Amino acid sequence: MHCVHLHPAHVCGTAAVQYHSLHSEYPLQLSEDGDLRGGTFIGLKNYQDLLKDDTFWLALQNTVFYAVVGVPLVIIFSIFLAHQINKKIRGRTIYRTLLFIPAITIPAAIGILWRWILNYQYGIFNWILEKLGFSRISWLGDVKYVRWAIILVVVWSMVSYYVIIMLAAMQGIDSSYYEAARLDGASSRQVFFKITLPMLTPMIFFSVIMVTIGILQIFDFIYLMVDRQTLSYTYSMSLVTYFYECAFNKSSMRGYGRPSPWCWLPSSW
């Protein structure tokens, strides 16, 4: 009863969103070239063409790969680094500041920076490999490595933010639990797995959801780092990148490029 006054606003907001969603659906069924100014009604043909496109399924596979590999890595590294910083070490404030820098850096700058770091000719990674006696690797040009390069950048950019979240959660744990554990003779490992980790469960659950959403929406790193004229770009496409290419860069695919985001809509629920 306390929330009855919110119902009119909720109903109006829902109606407005659904109206525009349904209104945007009709043009998707008009013409095969995606032209909104006219065309023949073709029903669900654009959806059928989309599902027959091998690149769509490759982009879906890549997106699932990014999520399955990236989410655990972000969570694990975030907890590990937060646990290390939470210890009473000298320069803890400096470490926290340095770790948080990627979180406040715009994705475009991160993408350009890592494109330079991973460059085949003058990148730092290949310079280190050569100093160690190994051959250069085309991190962004070889289909075997490009997805792992994207994962590296995604994890690096996201960990910094979730380290701060995990650190705040750790510092919110009542110190009496740790004092009781020390009195009982518990080791540091037992304290971490029996006290710290269970107390972080709500924050871990929240972080998993947010990291998953962020990785499912990955676009900028792929678009900025990988040469769009190479095969590695196709083999590293996420669904969002694929939708963008269909809608804006490939005129022959605009017809079924327009309904593409609708196939990914359930992931936002």
Coordinates of C-alpha atoms in Angstrom, one line a residue:
M1 CA 0.0 0.0 0.0
H2 CA 2.9 2.3 0.6
C3 CA 3.9 2.1 -3.1
V4 CA 0.4 2.6 -4.6
H5 CA 1.3 6.2 -5.6
L6 CA 4.1 4.8 -7.8
H7 CA 1.8 2.7 -9.9
P8 CA 0.6 5.4 -12.3
A9 CA 4.2 6.4 -13.1
H10 CA 5.2 2.7 -13.5
V11 CA 2.2 2.0 -15.9
C12 CA 2.9 5.1 -18.0
G13 CA 6.6 4.4 -18.2
T14 CA 6.0 0.8 -19.2
A15 CA 3.4 1.7 -21.8
A16 CA 5.8 4.3 -23.4
V17 CA 8.7 1.8 -23.6
Q18 CA 6.5 -1.0 -25.0
Y19 CA 4.9 1.3 -27.5
H20 CA 8.2 2.5 -29.0
S21 CA 9.5 -1.1 -28.9
L22 CA 6.6 -2.4 -30.9
H23 CA 6.6 0.6 -33.2
S24 CA 10.3 0.0 -34.0
E25 CA 9.5 -3.7 -34.8
Y26 CA 7.3 -3.0 -37.8
P27 CA 9.9 -1.4 -40.1
L28 CA 12.1 -4.4 -39.5
Q29 CA 9.7 -6.5 -41.5
L30 CA 9.3 -4.1 -44.5
S31 CA 12.2 -4.2 -46.9
E32 CA 15.2 -6.4 -47.3
D33 CA 17.6 -3.5 -47.5
G34 CA 16.4 -1.9 -44.3
D35 CA 15.0 1.2 -46.0
L36 CA 12.4 2.8 -43.7
R37 CA 11.0 5.0 -46.4
G38 CA 9.1 2.2 -48.0
G39 CA 9.3 -1.4 -49.3
T40 CA 7.4 -4.6 -49.5
F41 CA 6.3 -6.3 -46.3
I42 CA 8.4 -9.5 -46.0
G43 CA 7.4 -10.7 -42.5
L44 CA 10.2 -12.5 -40.7
K45 CA 12.5 -13.0 -43.7
N46 CA 15.1 -10.7 -42.2
Y47 CA 15.2 -12.8 -39.1
Q48 CA 15.5 -16.0 -41.2
D49 CA 18.4 -14.5 -43.1
L50 CA 20.1 -13.4 -39.9
L51 CA 19.9 -17.0 -38.5
K52 CA 21.4 -18.3 -41.7
D53 CA 24.4 -16.0 -41.5
D54 CA 27.5 -17.9 -40.3
T55 CA 29.1 -14.6 -39.1
F56 CA 26.2 -14.2 -36.7
W57 CA 26.8 -17.6 -35.1
L58 CA 30.6 -16.9 -35.0
A59 CA 29.9 -13.6 -33.2
L60 CA 27.6 -15.4 -30.7
Q61 CA 30.3 -18.0 -30.1
N62 CA 32.9 -15.3 -29.5
T63 CA 30.6 -13.4 -27.1
V64 CA 30.0 -16.6 -25.1
F65 CA 33.7 -17.2 -25.0
Y66 CA 34.4 -13.7 -23.8
A67 CA 31.9 -14.1 -21.0
V68 CA 32.9 -17.7 -20.0
V69 CA 36.6 -16.8 -19.8
G70 CA 36.5 -13.2 -18.8
V71 CA 34.0 -13.2 -15.9
P72 CA 35.9 -15.8 -13.7
L73 CA 39.2 -14.0 -14.4
V74 CA 37.8 -10.6 -13.5
I75 CA 36.3 -12.0 -10.2
I76 CA 39.3 -14.0 -9.2
F77 CA 41.9 -11.3 -9.9
S78 CA 39.7 -8.7 -8.2
I79 CA 39.4 -10.8 -5.0
F80 CA 43.1 -11.7 -5.0
L81 CA 44.3 -8.1 -5.5
A82 CA 41.8 -6.7 -3.0
H83 CA 42.9 -9.3 -0.4
Q84 CA 46.6 -8.3 -0.9
I85 CA 45.8 -4.6 -0.6
N86 CA 43.7 -5.1 2.4
K87 CA 46.8 -6.3 4.3
K88 CA 48.7 -3.8 6.3
I89 CA 51.4 -3.1 3.8
R90 CA 53.4 0.1 3.2
G91 CA 52.1 2.2 0.3
R92 CA 48.7 0.7 0.3
T93 CA 47.0 4.0 -0.7
I94 CA 49.4 4.3 -3.6
Y95 CA 48.6 0.8 -4.8
R96 CA 44.9 1.5 -4.6
T97 CA 45.3 4.6 -6.6
L98 CA 47.3 2.9 -9.3
L99 CA 44.9 0.1 -9.6
F100 CA 41.9 2.4 -10.0
I101 CA 43.5 4.3 -12.9
P102 CA 42.1 2.0 -15.6
A103 CA 38.6 2.3 -14.2
I104 CA 38.6 6.0 -14.8
T105 CA 40.2 5.9 -18.2
I106 CA 37.8 6.0 -21.2
P107 CA 37.6 2.8 -23.3
A108 CA 38.8 4.6 -26.4
A109 CA 42.1 5.5 -24.7
I110 CA 42.5 2.0 -23.4
G111 CA 41.9 0.5 -26.8
I112 CA 44.4 2.7 -28.5
L113 CA 47.0 2.1 -25.7
W114 CA 46.7 -1.6 -26.0
R115 CA 46.8 -1.6 -29.8
W116 CA 50.2 0.0 -29.4
I117 CA 51.4 -2.4 -26.7
L118 CA 50.3 -5.4 -28.8
N119 CA 51.6 -4.0 -32.1
Y120 CA 53.4 -6.6 -34.2
Q121 CA 56.3 -4.3 -35.3
Y122 CA 57.0 -2.1 -32.2
G123 CA 54.7 -3.4 -29.4
I124 CA 56.2 -3.8 -26.0
F125 CA 55.0 -7.4 -25.7
N126 CA 56.9 -8.5 -28.9
W127 CA 59.9 -6.5 -27.8
I128 CA 60.0 -8.5 -24.5
L129 CA 59.6 -11.8 -26.5
E130 CA 62.5 -10.9 -28.7
K131 CA 64.7 -10.1 -25.7
L132 CA 63.8 -13.5 -24.3
G133 CA 64.7 -15.2 -27.6
F134 CA 61.2 -15.9 -28.9
S135 CA 59.7 -14.9 -32.2
R136 CA 57.2 -12.1 -32.6
I137 CA 53.5 -12.9 -32.3
S138 CA 50.8 -11.1 -34.3
W139 CA 48.5 -10.7 -31.3
L140 CA 45.8 -8.7 -33.1
G141 CA 46.4 -10.2 -36.6
D142 CA 46.4 -13.9 -35.9
V143 CA 43.0 -15.6 -35.4
K144 CA 44.6 -17.9 -32.8
Y145 CA 45.6 -15.1 -30.5
V146 CA 43.2 -12.2 -31.2
R147 CA 40.4 -13.4 -28.9
W148 CA 42.9 -13.9 -26.0
A149 CA 44.3 -10.4 -26.6
I150 CA 40.7 -9.0 -26.3
I151 CA 40.2 -11.0 -23.1
L152 CA 43.5 -9.6 -21.7
V153 CA 42.4 -6.0 -22.3
V154 CA 38.9 -6.6 -21.0
V155 CA 40.1 -8.2 -17.8
W156 CA 42.8 -5.5 -17.3
S157 CA 40.2 -2.7 -17.7
M158 CA 37.5 -4.2 -15.5
V159 CA 39.6 -5.6 -12.6
S160 CA 40.6 -2.2 -11.3
Y161 CA 37.0 -1.2 -10.7
Y162 CA 36.0 -4.4 -9.0
V163 CA 39.1 -4.5 -6.8
I164 CA 37.8 -1.3 -5.1
I165 CA 34.4 -2.9 -4.7
M166 CA 35.8 -6.1 -3.2
L167 CA 38.2 -4.1 -1.0
A168 CA 35.3 -2.1 0.4
A169 CA 33.4 -5.3 1.1
M170 CA 36.4 -6.8 2.9
Q171 CA 36.9 -3.7 5.0
G172 CA 33.2 -3.9 6.0
I173 CA 33.6 -7.4 7.6
D174 CA 33.5 -7.2 11.4
S175 CA 37.0 -7.6 12.8
S176 CA 35.7 -9.7 15.7
Y177 CA 35.4 -12.7 13.3
Y178 CA 39.1 -12.5 12.6
E179 CA 40.0 -12.1 16.3
A180 CA 38.0 -15.1 17.2
A181 CA 39.6 -17.1 14.4
R182 CA 43.1 -16.2 15.6
L183 CA 42.3 -17.2 19.1
D184 CA 41.2 -20.6 17.8
G185 CA 44.5 -20.9 16.0
A186 CA 43.2 -20.7 12.4
S187 CA 45.7 -20.2 9.7
S188 CA 45.6 -17.3 7.2
R189 CA 44.3 -19.7 4.5
Q190 CA 41.5 -21.0 6.8
V191 CA 40.6 -17.4 7.7
F192 CA 40.3 -16.4 4.0
F193 CA 38.2 -19.4 2.9
K194 CA 36.1 -19.8 6.1
I195 CA 35.4 -16.1 6.9
T196 CA 36.5 -13.6 4.2
L197 CA 35.2 -15.5 1.1
P198 CA 31.8 -16.5 2.6
M199 CA 31.2 -12.9 3.8
L200 CA 32.0 -11.7 0.3
T201 CA 29.3 -13.9 -1.4
P202 CA 26.7 -11.2 -1.9
M203 CA 29.3 -8.8 -3.4
I204 CA 30.7 -11.6 -5.6
F205 CA 27.1 -12.4 -6.8
F206 CA 26.5 -8.8 -7.7
S207 CA 29.9 -8.5 -9.4
V208 CA 29.3 -11.6 -11.5
I209 CA 26.1 -10.1 -12.8
M210 CA 27.6 -6.7 -13.6
V211 CA 30.8 -8.1 -15.2
T212 CA 28.7 -10.4 -17.3
I213 CA 26.6 -7.5 -18.5
G214 CA 29.7 -5.5 -19.3
I215 CA 31.3 -8.3 -21.3
L216 CA 28.2 -9.1 -23.2
Q217 CA 28.2 -5.4 -24.4
I218 CA 31.8 -5.4 -25.4
F219 CA 32.4 -3.4 -28.6
D220 CA 34.9 -0.6 -28.3
F221 CA 38.0 -2.7 -27.6
I222 CA 37.4 -4.9 -30.6
Y223 CA 36.5 -2.0 -32.9
L224 CA 39.5 0.1 -31.9
M225 CA 42.2 -2.6 -31.5
V226 CA 41.7 -5.0 -34.5
D227 CA 42.1 -4.0 -38.1
R228 CA 38.7 -4.2 -39.6
Q229 CA 40.1 -5.2 -43.0
T230 CA 41.6 -8.4 -41.7
L231 CA 40.1 -11.9 -41.0
S232 CA 41.0 -11.6 -37.3
Y233 CA 38.4 -8.9 -37.0
T234 CA 35.7 -11.3 -38.2
Y235 CA 36.9 -14.0 -35.9
S236 CA 37.0 -11.7 -32.9
M237 CA 33.6 -10.0 -33.4
S238 CA 31.2 -9.8 -30.5
L239 CA 27.5 -9.7 -31.1
V240 CA 27.4 -5.9 -30.5
T241 CA 30.2 -5.4 -33.1
Y242 CA 28.3 -7.6 -35.5
F243 CA 25.2 -5.6 -35.1
Y244 CA 27.1 -2.4 -35.7
E245 CA 28.7 -3.7 -38.9
C246 CA 25.3 -4.9 -40.2
A247 CA 23.5 -1.7 -39.5
F248 CA 26.1 0.9 -40.6
N249 CA 29.0 -0.6 -42.6
K250 CA 27.5 -3.3 -44.8
S251 CA 24.7 -2.1 -47.0
S252 CA 23.9 -5.6 -48.2
M253 CA 23.2 -6.7 -44.6
R254 CA 21.2 -3.8 -43.4
G255 CA 17.9 -5.7 -43.9
Y256 CA 18.6 -8.3 -41.3
G257 CA 21.1 -6.1 -39.5
R258 CA 18.2 -4.1 -38.1
P259 CA 16.5 -7.0 -36.3
S260 CA 19.8 -8.3 -35.0
P261 CA 19.6 -6.6 -31.6
W262 CA 16.3 -8.2 -31.0
C263 CA 17.9 -11.6 -31.0
W264 CA 20.2 -10.4 -28.2
L265 CA 17.4 -8.7 -26.2
P266 CA 16.8 -11.7 -23.8
S267 CA 20.3 -11.2 -22.4
S268 CA 19.3 -7.9 -21.0
W269 CA 16.5 -9.5 -18.9

